[in-house]
Amino acid sequence: MEEQKLQYLFGLHPVIEALRAGKKFDKVLLKQGLEAPQFRDLMGLLQKNGIPFQFVPVERLNRVVRGAHQGVVAYISKIDYVPYETLIDTALATGKHPLIVILDGVSDVRNLGAIARTLECAGGSGIIVPAKGGAAINADAIKASAGALMRLSVAKVPNLKLAAYYLKQSGFRILAVTEKSDRLIYEADMTGPCAFVMGSEGKGISQGMLELSDDRVAIPMAGGISSLNVSAATSIVLYEAVRQQMK
């Protein structure tokens, strides 16, 4: 089971104290119907820190923890996330042509890892992922990234639109990479700060992110298969940006 590969902390008081001490969690599972004097404190800390939480049957918690979990299991982050503002500001301050990837619904950890590896090799600045609905940054993702996820800045946001607005205000061009565009990647200007939106292979990029994008670009397809694996597509578009920026 995937959850059993992750490091976790359990118990109401230990999780609350860890949150107060600034510990980062990927997500927190709460027993359905949980009632305890400190429950309100826990919920306030989770909401304040933007940590995803989910109410689940007690049987699910029992499968993860053999002990007195008190209805609370928190999964410890494998990496230290940064606020999206910090990621973007640092990218502009340290990179002449900063590149950022936004993953909109990409749920496979191996794709996430492969994308991070390519981005790091291309000299990119970081990745922005959604707090819910995206791939977990776990040991498998870090392994697939060849350690790149430990080197890149990663921001996890409750709503990708927040990061998109800040990117636009900061001077980034947002390019949605989608096969539904007639404009090829070679026709787009990638010489300045760029953020590439990559969608899931099943649903693609959400309508909200498409509407916020400054440009929609496609990779030319000449074969019988109509789309590429998302990590392969990201590699192609990133190195087109590198090619343009090297001129």
mmCIF file of C-alpha atoms in Angstrom:
data_model
loop_
_atom_site.group_PDB
_atom_site.id
_atom_site.type_symbol
_atom_site.label_atom_id
_atom_site.label_comp_id
_atom_site.label_asym_id
_atom_site.label_seq_id
_atom_site.Cartn_x
_atom_site.Cartn_y
_atom_site.Cartn_z
ATOM 1 C CA MET A 1 0.000 0.000 0.000
ATOM 2 C CA GLU A 2 1.387 3.421 -1.007
ATOM 3 C CA GLU A 3 0.675 5.055 2.338
ATOM 4 C CA GLN A 4 2.785 2.514 4.182
ATOM 5 C CA LYS A 5 5.883 3.685 2.257
ATOM 6 C CA LEU A 6 5.567 7.153 3.787
ATOM 7 C CA GLN A 7 6.876 8.432 7.097
ATOM 8 C CA TYR A 8 4.165 9.487 9.477
ATOM 9 C CA LEU A 9 3.446 10.903 12.894
ATOM 10 C CA PHE A 10 0.323 9.962 14.818
ATOM 11 C CA GLY A 11 -1.606 11.061 17.880
ATOM 12 C CA LEU A 12 -3.506 14.291 18.449
ATOM 13 C CA HIS A 13 -1.030 16.004 20.783
ATOM 14 C CA PRO A 14 2.173 15.024 18.896
ATOM 15 C CA VAL A 15 0.769 16.273 15.594
ATOM 16 C CA ILE A 16 -0.382 19.578 17.119
ATOM 17 C CA GLU A 17 3.017 20.164 18.733
ATOM 18 C CA ALA A 18 4.811 19.302 15.483
ATOM 19 C CA LEU A 19 2.660 21.822 13.593
ATOM 20 C CA ARG A 20 3.369 24.493 16.184
ATOM 21 C CA ALA A 21 7.086 23.766 15.792
ATOM 22 C CA GLY A 22 6.856 24.351 12.052
ATOM 23 C CA LYS A 23 6.934 20.720 10.894
ATOM 24 C CA LYS A 24 5.694 20.243 7.327
ATOM 25 C CA PHE A 25 3.175 17.551 6.423
ATOM 26 C CA ASP A 26 1.980 16.340 3.023
ATOM 27 C CA LYS A 27 -1.473 15.464 4.331
ATOM 28 C CA VAL A 28 -3.312 14.532 7.506
ATOM 29 C CA LEU A 29 -5.905 11.781 7.898
ATOM 30 C CA LEU A 30 -8.587 12.307 10.538
ATOM 31 C CA LYS A 31 -11.047 9.772 11.872
ATOM 32 C CA GLN A 32 -14.630 10.403 10.838
ATOM 33 C CA GLY A 33 -16.569 11.851 13.755
ATOM 34 C CA LEU A 34 -13.418 12.769 15.678
ATOM 35 C CA GLU A 35 -14.232 14.654 18.869
ATOM 36 C CA ALA A 36 -11.582 15.825 21.288
ATOM 37 C CA PRO A 37 -10.861 18.999 23.293
ATOM 38 C CA GLN A 38 -7.873 19.827 21.073
ATOM 39 C CA PHE A 39 -9.607 19.070 17.777
ATOM 40 C CA ARG A 40 -10.392 22.739 17.108
ATOM 41 C CA ASP A 41 -6.728 23.657 17.704
ATOM 42 C CA LEU A 42 -5.635 20.993 15.234
ATOM 43 C CA MET A 43 -8.060 22.154 12.538
ATOM 44 C CA GLY A 44 -6.975 25.764 12.988
ATOM 45 C CA LEU A 45 -3.320 24.837 12.519
ATOM 46 C CA LEU A 46 -4.057 22.713 9.446
ATOM 47 C CA GLN A 47 -6.027 25.512 7.811
ATOM 48 C CA LYS A 48 -3.491 28.173 8.768
ATOM 49 C CA ASN A 49 -0.655 26.193 7.191
ATOM 50 C CA GLY A 50 -2.629 25.089 4.138
ATOM 51 C CA ILE A 51 -2.103 21.388 4.847
ATOM 52 C CA PRO A 52 -4.574 19.042 3.101
ATOM 53 C CA PHE A 53 -6.665 16.881 5.434
ATOM 54 C CA GLN A 54 -9.225 14.157 4.904
ATOM 55 C CA PHE A 55 -11.801 12.459 7.129
ATOM 56 C CA VAL A 56 -11.601 8.674 6.758
ATOM 57 C CA PRO A 57 -13.027 5.548 8.435
ATOM 58 C CA VAL A 58 -11.081 4.411 11.486
ATOM 59 C CA GLU A 59 -10.262 1.144 9.679
ATOM 60 C CA ARG A 60 -8.033 3.044 7.276
ATOM 61 C CA LEU A 61 -6.066 4.562 10.144
ATOM 62 C CA ASN A 62 -5.760 1.143 11.781
ATOM 63 C CA ARG A 63 -4.190 -0.255 8.616
ATOM 64 C CA VAL A 64 -1.481 2.417 8.762
ATOM 65 C CA VAL A 65 -0.745 2.620 12.478
ATOM 66 C CA ARG A 66 -0.590 -0.168 15.010
ATOM 67 C CA GLY A 67 -1.073 1.821 18.146
ATOM 68 C CA ALA A 68 -3.038 4.589 19.800
ATOM 69 C CA HIS A 69 -3.342 6.985 16.858
ATOM 70 C CA GLN A 70 -6.214 8.879 18.568
ATOM 71 C CA GLY A 71 -7.829 9.379 15.170
ATOM 72 C CA VAL A 72 -4.963 11.401 13.669
ATOM 73 C CA VAL A 73 -2.218 10.316 11.250
ATOM 74 C CA ALA A 74 0.024 12.935 9.608
ATOM 75 C CA TYR A 75 2.352 12.133 6.692
ATOM 76 C CA ILE A 76 5.713 13.870 6.935
ATOM 77 C CA SER A 77 6.945 15.754 3.873
ATOM 78 C CA LYS A 78 9.985 14.270 2.155
ATOM 79 C CA ILE A 79 11.110 17.733 1.076
ATOM 80 C CA ASP A 80 10.853 21.261 2.428
ATOM 81 C CA TYR A 81 8.243 23.140 0.425
ATOM 82 C CA VAL A 82 8.586 26.875 -0.144
ATOM 83 C CA PRO A 83 5.862 29.517 -0.578
ATOM 84 C CA TYR A 84 5.138 30.112 -4.266
ATOM 85 C CA GLU A 85 6.031 33.791 -3.820
ATOM 86 C CA THR A 86 9.489 32.796 -2.552
ATOM 87 C CA LEU A 87 10.009 30.374 -5.435
ATOM 88 C CA ILE A 88 9.061 33.003 -8.031
ATOM 89 C CA ASP A 89 10.976 35.879 -6.431
ATOM 90 C CA THR A 90 14.105 33.740 -6.048
ATOM 91 C CA ALA A 91 13.845 32.529 -9.640
ATOM 92 C CA LEU A 92 13.798 36.118 -10.897
ATOM 93 C CA ALA A 93 16.652 37.156 -8.611
ATOM 94 C CA THR A 94 19.000 34.291 -9.471
ATOM 95 C CA GLY A 95 18.136 33.297 -13.050
ATOM 96 C CA LYS A 96 18.635 35.303 -16.241
ATOM 97 C CA HIS A 97 15.936 33.294 -18.020
ATOM 98 C CA PRO A 98 14.047 31.508 -15.232
ATOM 99 C CA LEU A 99 11.947 28.455 -16.087
ATOM 100 C CA ILE A 100 9.160 27.117 -13.866
ATOM 101 C CA VAL A 101 6.852 24.141 -14.413
ATOM 102 C CA ILE A 102 3.261 24.080 -13.133
ATOM 103 C CA LEU A 103 1.780 20.588 -12.847
ATOM 104 C CA ASP A 104 -2.002 20.699 -13.216
ATOM 105 C CA GLY A 105 -3.356 17.296 -12.187
ATOM 106 C CA VAL A 106 -0.253 15.197 -12.969
ATOM 107 C CA SER A 107 -0.760 12.281 -10.578
ATOM 108 C CA ASP A 108 1.920 9.713 -11.460
ATOM 109 C CA VAL A 109 4.951 9.951 -9.171
ATOM 110 C CA ARG A 110 7.331 8.651 -11.848
ATOM 111 C CA ASN A 111 6.220 11.368 -14.258
ATOM 112 C CA LEU A 112 6.677 13.967 -11.529
ATOM 113 C CA GLY A 113 10.170 12.680 -10.819
ATOM 114 C CA ALA A 114 11.140 12.589 -14.497
ATOM 115 C CA ILE A 115 9.872 16.141 -15.007
ATOM 116 C CA ALA A 116 11.879 17.383 -12.032
ATOM 117 C CA ARG A 117 15.009 15.678 -13.373
ATOM 118 C CA THR A 118 14.656 17.338 -16.780
ATOM 119 C CA LEU A 119 13.885 20.735 -15.260
ATOM 120 C CA GLU A 120 16.980 20.583 -13.058
ATOM 121 C CA CYS A 121 19.141 19.545 -16.024
ATOM 122 C CA ALA A 122 17.720 22.441 -18.067
ATOM 123 C CA GLY A 123 18.653 24.911 -15.333
ATOM 124 C CA GLY A 124 15.075 25.471 -14.212
ATOM 125 C CA SER A 125 14.072 27.123 -10.972
ATOM 126 C CA GLY A 126 11.231 25.079 -9.535
ATOM 127 C CA ILE A 127 7.923 23.276 -9.712
ATOM 128 C CA ILE A 128 4.482 24.380 -8.557
ATOM 129 C CA VAL A 129 2.023 21.621 -7.651
ATOM 130 C CA PRO A 130 -1.527 21.594 -6.255
ATOM 131 C CA ALA A 131 -2.107 20.698 -2.622
ATOM 132 C CA LYS A 132 -4.784 18.219 -3.726
ATOM 133 C CA GLY A 133 -5.075 16.075 -6.815
ATOM 134 C CA GLY A 134 -1.389 15.864 -7.713
ATOM 135 C CA ALA A 135 1.317 13.238 -7.378
ATOM 136 C CA ALA A 136 2.772 12.679 -3.932
ATOM 137 C CA ILE A 137 6.371 13.748 -3.508
ATOM 138 C CA ASN A 138 7.480 10.528 -1.868
ATOM 139 C CA ALA A 139 10.516 8.267 -2.003
ATOM 140 C CA ASP A 140 9.513 6.902 -5.418
ATOM 141 C CA ALA A 141 9.215 10.405 -6.893
ATOM 142 C CA ILE A 142 12.575 11.444 -5.462
ATOM 143 C CA LYS A 143 14.198 8.290 -6.843
ATOM 144 C CA ALA A 144 12.681 8.874 -10.301
ATOM 145 C CA SER A 145 14.020 12.436 -10.203
ATOM 146 C CA ALA A 146 17.575 11.195 -9.514
ATOM 147 C CA GLY A 147 17.565 13.529 -6.524
ATOM 148 C CA ALA A 148 16.454 16.609 -8.489
ATOM 149 C CA LEU A 149 13.462 17.115 -6.189
ATOM 150 C CA MET A 150 15.924 17.687 -3.350
ATOM 151 C CA ARG A 151 17.668 20.421 -5.355
ATOM 152 C CA LEU A 152 14.750 22.271 -6.934
ATOM 153 C CA SER A 153 12.363 24.582 -5.113
ATOM 154 C CA VAL A 154 8.867 23.080 -4.876
ATOM 155 C CA ALA A 155 5.743 25.031 -3.943
ATOM 156 C CA LYS A 156 2.472 23.373 -3.039
ATOM 157 C CA VAL A 157 -0.557 25.649 -3.389
ATOM 158 C CA PRO A 158 -4.256 25.241 -2.529
ATOM 159 C CA ASN A 159 -5.210 26.851 -5.857
ATOM 160 C CA LEU A 160 -2.917 26.996 -8.894
ATOM 161 C CA LYS A 161 -4.603 30.204 -10.015
ATOM 162 C CA LEU A 162 -3.038 32.064 -7.067
ATOM 163 C CA ALA A 163 0.424 31.163 -8.287
ATOM 164 C CA ALA A 164 -0.541 31.984 -11.900
ATOM 165 C CA TYR A 165 -1.665 35.498 -10.959
ATOM 166 C CA TYR A 166 1.570 36.109 -9.065
ATOM 167 C CA LEU A 167 3.648 34.788 -11.971
ATOM 168 C CA LYS A 168 1.931 37.173 -14.382
ATOM 169 C CA GLN A 169 2.381 40.118 -12.008
ATOM 170 C CA SER A 170 6.070 39.208 -11.699
ATOM 171 C CA GLY A 171 6.676 39.304 -15.449
ATOM 172 C CA PHE A 172 6.467 35.606 -16.346
ATOM 173 C CA ARG A 173 4.811 34.402 -19.539
ATOM 174 C CA ILE A 174 2.554 31.437 -18.814
ATOM 175 C CA LEU A 175 2.427 28.897 -21.626
ATOM 176 C CA ALA A 176 -0.108 26.079 -21.555
ATOM 177 C CA VAL A 177 1.236 23.058 -23.414
ATOM 178 C CA THR A 178 -1.774 21.390 -25.013
ATOM 179 C CA GLU A 179 -2.455 19.381 -28.157
ATOM 180 C CA LYS A 180 -5.630 21.457 -28.604
ATOM 181 C CA SER A 181 -3.634 24.413 -29.923
ATOM 182 C CA ASP A 182 -2.783 25.137 -33.571
ATOM 183 C CA ARG A 183 0.250 27.180 -32.498
ATOM 184 C CA LEU A 184 3.480 25.169 -32.261
ATOM 185 C CA ILE A 185 6.022 25.545 -29.480
ATOM 186 C CA TYR A 186 8.563 26.875 -32.023
ATOM 187 C CA GLU A 187 6.341 29.877 -32.734
ATOM 188 C CA ALA A 188 6.112 31.033 -29.109
ATOM 189 C CA ASP A 189 8.488 33.494 -27.460
ATOM 190 C CA MET A 190 10.345 31.709 -24.650
ATOM 191 C CA THR A 191 13.275 34.098 -24.324
ATOM 192 C CA GLY A 192 12.155 35.657 -21.044
ATOM 193 C CA PRO A 193 10.885 34.256 -17.731
ATOM 194 C CA CYS A 194 8.529 31.373 -18.596
ATOM 195 C CA ALA A 195 6.181 29.097 -16.691
ATOM 196 C CA PHE A 196 4.899 26.015 -18.491
ATOM 197 C CA VAL A 197 1.577 24.470 -17.509
ATOM 198 C CA MET A 198 1.490 20.701 -18.011
ATOM 199 C CA GLY A 199 -1.765 18.804 -17.574
ATOM 200 C CA SER A 200 -2.631 15.205 -16.815
ATOM 201 C CA GLU A 201 -2.665 12.748 -19.703
ATOM 202 C CA GLY A 202 -6.314 11.961 -19.052
ATOM 203 C CA LYS A 203 -7.972 15.350 -18.451
ATOM 204 C CA GLY A 204 -5.345 17.750 -19.728
ATOM 205 C CA ILE A 205 -5.060 21.300 -18.412
ATOM 206 C CA SER A 206 -8.005 22.685 -16.461
ATOM 207 C CA GLN A 207 -10.111 25.384 -18.092
ATOM 208 C CA GLY A 208 -9.195 27.917 -15.433
ATOM 209 C CA MET A 209 -5.467 27.545 -16.090
ATOM 210 C CA LEU A 210 -6.013 27.627 -19.846
ATOM 211 C CA GLU A 211 -7.825 30.941 -19.502
ATOM 212 C CA LEU A 212 -5.026 32.411 -17.381
ATOM 213 C CA SER A 213 -2.290 31.373 -19.782
ATOM 214 C CA ASP A 214 -0.670 33.963 -22.053
ATOM 215 C CA ASP A 215 -0.231 31.456 -24.856
ATOM 216 C CA ARG A 216 -1.302 27.923 -25.778
ATOM 217 C CA VAL A 217 1.242 25.844 -27.634
ATOM 218 C CA ALA A 218 1.428 22.350 -29.050
ATOM 219 C CA ILE A 219 4.173 19.875 -29.890
ATOM 220 C CA PRO A 220 3.935 18.717 -33.526
ATOM 221 C CA MET A 221 2.679 15.145 -33.837
ATOM 222 C CA ALA A 222 3.248 13.168 -37.032
ATOM 223 C CA GLY A 223 2.515 9.608 -35.918
ATOM 224 C CA GLY A 224 -0.644 7.691 -35.252
ATOM 225 C CA ILE A 225 -0.594 8.282 -31.484
ATOM 226 C CA SER A 226 -2.094 11.676 -30.687
ATOM 227 C CA SER A 227 -0.205 12.576 -27.516
ATOM 228 C CA LEU A 228 3.072 12.173 -25.649
ATOM 229 C CA ASN A 229 3.728 11.071 -22.110
ATOM 230 C CA VAL A 230 3.635 14.237 -19.980
ATOM 231 C CA SER A 231 7.257 13.905 -18.858
ATOM 232 C CA ALA A 232 8.425 13.505 -22.480
ATOM 233 C CA ALA A 233 6.330 16.517 -23.525
ATOM 234 C CA THR A 234 7.824 18.600 -20.716
ATOM 235 C CA SER A 235 11.343 17.667 -21.814
ATOM 236 C CA ILE A 236 10.666 18.812 -25.379
ATOM 237 C CA VAL A 237 9.196 22.167 -24.423
ATOM 238 C CA LEU A 238 11.848 22.912 -21.784
ATOM 239 C CA TYR A 239 14.677 22.341 -24.210
ATOM 240 C CA GLU A 240 12.971 24.456 -26.843
ATOM 241 C CA ALA A 241 13.071 27.225 -24.236
ATOM 242 C CA VAL A 242 16.755 26.486 -23.576
ATOM 243 C CA ARG A 243 17.454 26.608 -27.329
ATOM 244 C CA GLN A 244 15.764 29.981 -27.675
ATOM 245 C CA GLN A 245 17.483 31.424 -24.625
ATOM 246 C CA MET A 246 20.953 30.316 -25.797
ATOM 247 C CA LYS A 247 20.734 32.482 -28.921
#
